Amino acid sequence: MNLELSEDQEFFRETTRKFLESEMPLTAVRELYESADGFDRDWWRQAAELGWTSLYVPEAHGGGSLSGSPTRDAVIVAEEMGRLVSPGPFLPVNVVAAALARAGSADQQAEVLPGLLSGEEIATWAFSEPGGHWDAASVAATATPDGGDIVLSGTKSYVEALGVADRVLVTARTGDGLTQVLVPTGTPGVTVTRGRSVDMTRRFGKVTFDGARLPLAAVVGEVGGAGDIVEHQLEVALALQCAELVGVADRTMEFTVEYGRERYAFGRPIVSFQVLKHRIADMTHWLEGSKAVSDALAGAIDDAKPDAARLASVAKAFVGERGPDIVDECVQITGGIGVTWEHDIHLYSRRAVVDRALFGSPEEHKERVYALLDV
Amino acid sequence: MTVTEENVETLDVFGSRARAWIEANLPSWDDDEVDSHTLQNLLFDNGFAGIAFPREYGGAGLTLAHQKVFYDTAAELRRQVPSTYMVSIGMMAPTILDSASHEAKLRFLPKALRGDETWMQLLSEPRGGSDMAGSTTRLTRDGDIYVLNGAKMWSSGAYESTYGLCLCRSDWNAPKHRGLSMIAVPLQGTPGLELHRTRAANGNLGEFCEESFVDVQLPVDNLIGEESKGWSVAQTLLFHERNAVANIGYGYLGRTAARSGSAQRSNFGVLAVPEMVERARARGGSPEARQAIADAFIEETVLGITSGRIMAGMRVGTHKGQWGSMLKLQGSVAAHERARTALVVSGADGVIWDGDEVRIDNPGTTWLGCRGGTLAGGSNEMQRNIVSERLLGLPREPSFDRDLPFNEVIRNQGKL
Ligand SMILES: Cc1cc2nc3c(=O)[nH]c(=O)nc-3n(C[C@H](O)[C@H](O)[C@H](O)COP(=O)(O)OP(=O)(O)OC[C@H]3O[C@@H](n4cnc5c(N)ncnc54)[C@H](O)[C@@H]3O)c2cc1C
């Protein structure tokens, strides 16, 4: 999180943290484990009232950010959500809002944004396909113009909150280019299969398009010309995800080190053993580096820096590796209780391993960094 | 002299003044390299040396934030800045500023800041470097002079420096940390001082030296700080050293500029990222090589961003204390990893070459010495101790010699 938050941002962080602490403590997260959707709609509407869904929505539609820099504001929420492994479709809803704010038609904005803003409606982004790659080249689903319609075929996987989504922003291929279509989930030819994940509350799903037909007015941006906006969506998703991982790692380290000061073995606190101290010192630099690079990414996206794409992959490669590593080391420091259901650390491990894989693994992002080295 | 908000030139005003001066006076990166001493003289004579030092000691009376603006502007404009004063001006001068008497500051600092005299550190001994406070170099008062006896090693740059700041023991009956002093030792032509350069693993003469002191006579005014209060001076020095190595604080003297400019060239076989890419592509770019190169780039990028964050944090007050140690650790780990990556991408061509000559400009030879970075300036293990104990407040390592008179510590050695 940015070191120099404005007063508004600081207030936003405080209210977000208080809201999560009182309305979604870890005991409540645990209760959602058995639930189908993984979050409560009333609770989500409350979160929306706090401004979680307004940051990318233009002021004309009732939204607005605190600082004029929506990603810098959004990562504040994402990090706090990570600290308490919060449920809620924060990432997909904001990515879709960001896409519509940038590339959506006036009609699309007017039709969709108010519902997202109030929390009444949920939208999500369907990009990756079975096999799990988050890059344009791997998009095989097709969007084919046909008269006044656009016809979708193919399968999209790992789509967050799909089971409750009213609309899906689908990224598909038209020849060499990409096309994005906003699809109501009830459209004929669209089949949604609900899925779960290792995470306590994050639900995913698979959606199949079998010649689903929509009016051309459902296309977001240009047919075949969505490459840049898709890249932007990916960067925003990575920024929110990295910030969330920072929150996860930060909080896990806090409670683990605290515990280690109280836990005695051989007559001394376990964190007095040099081997553990040294591991914690390494984790400190992983964490500080994660904070620094996540922050830099949020700024680079909103300032449209030319190296934002590469920085997004640098951030995911670093934070996506170090964040989960920190949690993993903390399990070891915690000892046997760390692998029980009773101890909260698995809630954090769960979030960390899912975030590691989603939107591309660190290994895949290293490939992208390598490919972008000349930028 | 304390600097208050009101009487300091704002960063903006300073920034434009500095920019105009840099544009008009400093040579471009693309020009032939101008020697550091000439450049440092130029900075000093125009009020841009020791930017965060008080004016009475030859500085510009501004702040570290101004210093950063100056060197960032030079980098942005691709202008040369002196490249050889990281130790003397980045570490030693601030230590003198923090610890020495007013008279000693007047005597030493202006010449140091102008680059006319250079300083280095004499801390490590053949007996050991990590346990610095165990120094057995002997300082004895004899009337109105001091006499120094003992040996130092690993002394970087001693052969070409004016002074070494030497940690030595002045009281053998006090406990370890309470009998140490710091004294300035003139290094050129001093009777009783023998100095030679140590041969490094790559076969060349190293930058580092070994010294022996036999009844070396020193004026009492050369003492920096009070007699037997030298440990706090040493601590101050190490703090500035770690910051300088981490490229923050007083040690922020344009190294980033050098890195993005001339140092893109390979240095003793440590390949820069673009060269690694070239080699990897020439060899078909195995997935392992691609990942390793990406890692090198990622670590380098994150390190730069992290040090920017910590400098900002120091300014706004969110980061206090030993963050330099954390950055020093992060940087040393990354540099070591990079030397390894150079081996990964070069394969056999990194260690075997055509022709009869001995060569050292290859990744294999670099590998022989790359651990220097994870030892020099306090080993990685010592930095991890500092981060965990002083940054995070975890319990200190047990020690068996802290409270005993030092004479007794020596008698006990080897009996534990
Ligand atoms: C290139 C280079 C330049 C240098 N320049 C200078 C210089 O200008 N001036 C100067 O005074 N010195 C200089 N040094 C010396 C450097 O500071 C020492 O090498 C370093 O402090 C380690 O000391 P040592 O080599 O005696 O190893 P030792 O202190 O003997 O340490 C050996 C090993 O034991 C480990 N160890 C020691 N204590 C602990 C502990 N408490 N916990 C865990 N592990 C521990 C160390 O990490 C190391 O791995 C330089 C060294 C190098 C390589």
JSON list of C-alpha atoms and ligand atoms in Angstrom, two decimals, chain A residues 274, chain B residues 121-124 128-130 154-156 208 372 375-379 381-382 385, ligand 1:
[
{"chain": "A", "resi": 274, "resn": "GLN", "atom": "CA", "xyz": [18.71, -18.10, 14.56]},
{"chain": "B", "resi": 121, "resn": "GLN", "atom": "CA", "xyz": [37.50, 1.82, 6.84]},
{"chain": "B", "resi": 122, "resn": "LEU", "atom": "CA", "xyz": [39.89, -0.37, 8.82]},
{"chain": "B", "resi": 123, "resn": "LEU", "atom": "CA", "xyz": [37.55, -2.66, 10.73]},
{"chain": "B", "resi": 124, "resn": "SER", "atom": "CA", "xyz": [38.13, -6.30, 9.81]},
{"chain": "B", "resi": 128, "resn": "GLY", "atom": "CA", "xyz": [37.66, -12.04, 12.01]},
{"chain": "B", "resi": 129, "resn": "GLY", "atom": "CA", "xyz": [35.31, -9.54, 10.48]},
{"chain": "B", "resi": 130, "resn": "SER", "atom": "CA", "xyz": [31.80, -10.38, 11.67]},
{"chain": "B", "resi": 154, "resn": "TRP", "atom": "CA", "xyz": [40.18, -6.73, 3.78]},
{"chain": "B", "resi": 155, "resn": "SER", "atom": "CA", "xyz": [40.77, -2.98, 3.73]},
{"chain": "B", "resi": 156, "resn": "SER", "atom": "CA", "xyz": [39.19, -1.87, 0.47]},
{"chain": "B", "resi": 208, "resn": "PHE", "atom": "CA", "xyz": [41.53, -4.78, -0.79]},
{"chain": "B", "resi": 372, "resn": "GLY", "atom": "CA", "xyz": [32.55, -11.18, -1.90]},
{"chain": "B", "resi": 375, "resn": "LEU", "atom": "CA", "xyz": [30.40, -11.10, 2.83]},
{"chain": "B", "resi": 376, "resn": "ALA", "atom": "CA", "xyz": [31.68, -7.56, 2.37]},
{"chain": "B", "resi": 377, "resn": "GLY", "atom": "CA", "xyz": [29.95, -4.89, 4.40]},
{"chain": "B", "resi": 378, "resn": "GLY", "atom": "CA", "xyz": [28.70, -7.50, 6.86]},
{"chain": "B", "resi": 379, "resn": "SER", "atom": "CA", "xyz": [27.79, -11.00, 5.71]},
{"chain": "B", "resi": 381, "resn": "GLU", "atom": "CA", "xyz": [24.02, -13.83, 8.02]},
{"chain": "B", "resi": 382, "resn": "MET", "atom": "CA", "xyz": [24.94, -10.70, 9.96]},
{"chain": "B", "resi": 385, "resn": "ASN", "atom": "CA", "xyz": [20.66, -10.95, 12.47]},
{"chain": "C", "resi": 1, "resn": "LIG", "atom": "C1", "xyz": [35.48, -7.62, -1.28]},
{"chain": "C", "resi": 1, "resn": "LIG", "atom": "C2", "xyz": [35.56, -7.33, 0.17]},
{"chain": "C", "resi": 1, "resn": "LIG", "atom": "C3", "xyz": [35.80, -6.05, 0.61]},
{"chain": "C", "resi": 1, "resn": "LIG", "atom": "C4", "xyz": [35.88, -5.76, 1.97]},
{"chain": "C", "resi": 1, "resn": "LIG", "atom": "N1", "xyz": [36.19, -4.49, 2.36]},
{"chain": "C", "resi": 1, "resn": "LIG", "atom": "C5", "xyz": [36.38, -4.23, 3.69]},
{"chain": "C", "resi": 1, "resn": "LIG", "atom": "C6", "xyz": [36.82, -2.95, 4.14]},
{"chain": "C", "resi": 1, "resn": "LIG", "atom": "O1", "xyz": [36.99, -2.03, 3.35]},
{"chain": "C", "resi": 1, "resn": "LIG", "atom": "N2", "xyz": [37.04, -2.76, 5.44]},
{"chain": "C", "resi": 1, "resn": "LIG", "atom": "C7", "xyz": [36.85, -3.74, 6.35]},
{"chain": "C", "resi": 1, "resn": "LIG", "atom": "O2", "xyz": [37.06, -3.50, 7.53]},
{"chain": "C", "resi": 1, "resn": "LIG", "atom": "N3", "xyz": [36.43, -4.98, 5.97]},
{"chain": "C", "resi": 1, "resn": "LIG", "atom": "C8", "xyz": [36.20, -5.24, 4.66]},
{"chain": "C", "resi": 1, "resn": "LIG", "atom": "N4", "xyz": [35.80, -6.51, 4.26]},
{"chain": "C", "resi": 1, "resn": "LIG", "atom": "C9", "xyz": [35.68, -7.56, 5.25]},
{"chain": "C", "resi": 1, "resn": "LIG", "atom": "C10", "xyz": [34.29, -8.02, 5.51]},
{"chain": "C", "resi": 1, "resn": "LIG", "atom": "O3", "xyz": [33.60, -7.06, 6.28]},
{"chain": "C", "resi": 1, "resn": "LIG", "atom": "C11", "xyz": [34.38, -9.38, 6.20]},
{"chain": "C", "resi": 1, "resn": "LIG", "atom": "O4", "xyz": [34.85, -10.32, 5.26]},
{"chain": "C", "resi": 1, "resn": "LIG", "atom": "C12", "xyz": [33.07, -9.84, 6.77]},
{"chain": "C", "resi": 1, "resn": "LIG", "atom": "O5", "xyz": [32.67, -8.99, 7.82]},
{"chain": "C", "resi": 1, "resn": "LIG", "atom": "C13", "xyz": [33.14, -11.28, 7.28]},
{"chain": "C", "resi": 1, "resn": "LIG", "atom": "O6", "xyz": [34.26, -11.44, 8.13]},
{"chain": "C", "resi": 1, "resn": "LIG", "atom": "P1", "xyz": [35.26, -12.66, 7.90]},
{"chain": "C", "resi": 1, "resn": "LIG", "atom": "O7", "xyz": [35.62, -12.66, 6.48]},
{"chain": "C", "resi": 1, "resn": "LIG", "atom": "O8", "xyz": [36.34, -12.56, 8.88]},
{"chain": "C", "resi": 1, "resn": "LIG", "atom": "O9", "xyz": [34.41, -13.94, 8.19]},
{"chain": "C", "resi": 1, "resn": "LIG", "atom": "P2", "xyz": [33.96, -14.47, 9.63]},
{"chain": "C", "resi": 1, "resn": "LIG", "atom": "O10", "xyz": [33.57, -13.34, 10.49]},
{"chain": "C", "resi": 1, "resn": "LIG", "atom": "O11", "xyz": [34.99, -15.39, 10.13]},
{"chain": "C", "resi": 1, "resn": "LIG", "atom": "O12", "xyz": [32.64, -15.26, 9.24]},
{"chain": "C", "resi": 1, "resn": "LIG", "atom": "C14", "xyz": [32.69, -16.54, 8.62]},
{"chain": "C", "resi": 1, "resn": "LIG", "atom": "C15", "xyz": [31.28, -17.07, 8.43]},
{"chain": "C", "resi": 1, "resn": "LIG", "atom": "O13", "xyz": [30.62, -17.16, 9.69]},
{"chain": "C", "resi": 1, "resn": "LIG", "atom": "C16", "xyz": [29.38, -16.48, 9.66]},
{"chain": "C", "resi": 1, "resn": "LIG", "atom": "N5", "xyz": [29.07, -15.87, 10.96]},
{"chain": "C", "resi": 1, "resn": "LIG", "atom": "C17", "xyz": [29.88, -15.14, 11.74]},
{"chain": "C", "resi": 1, "resn": "LIG", "atom": "N6", "xyz": [29.21, -14.68, 12.81]},
{"chain": "C", "resi": 1, "resn": "LIG", "atom": "C18", "xyz": [27.94, -15.11, 12.72]},
{"chain": "C", "resi": 1, "resn": "LIG", "atom": "C19", "xyz": [26.77, -14.96, 13.50]},
{"chain": "C", "resi": 1, "resn": "LIG", "atom": "N7", "xyz": [26.75, -14.24, 14.63]},
{"chain": "C", "resi": 1, "resn": "LIG", "atom": "N8", "xyz": [25.63, -15.54, 13.06]},
{"chain": "C", "resi": 1, "resn": "LIG", "atom": "C20", "xyz": [25.63, -16.28, 11.92]},
{"chain": "C", "resi": 1, "resn": "LIG", "atom": "N9", "xyz": [26.70, -16.47, 11.14]},
{"chain": "C", "resi": 1, "resn": "LIG", "atom": "C21", "xyz": [27.85, -15.88, 11.53]},
{"chain": "C", "resi": 1, "resn": "LIG", "atom": "C22", "xyz": [29.57, -15.42, 8.59]},
{"chain": "C", "resi": 1, "resn": "LIG", "atom": "O14", "xyz": [28.35, -14.98, 8.07]},
{"chain": "C", "resi": 1, "resn": "LIG", "atom": "C23", "xyz": [30.42, -16.13, 7.57]},
{"chain": "C", "resi": 1, "resn": "LIG", "atom": "O15", "xyz": [29.61, -16.88, 6.72]},
{"chain": "C", "resi": 1, "resn": "LIG", "atom": "C24", "xyz": [35.70, -6.79, 2.91]},
{"chain": "C", "resi": 1, "resn": "LIG", "atom": "C25", "xyz": [35.42, -8.09, 2.46]},
{"chain": "C", "resi": 1, "resn": "LIG", "atom": "C26", "xyz": [35.33, -8.37, 1.12]},
{"chain": "C", "resi": 1, "resn": "LIG", "atom": "C27", "xyz": [35.06, -9.79, 0.69]}
]
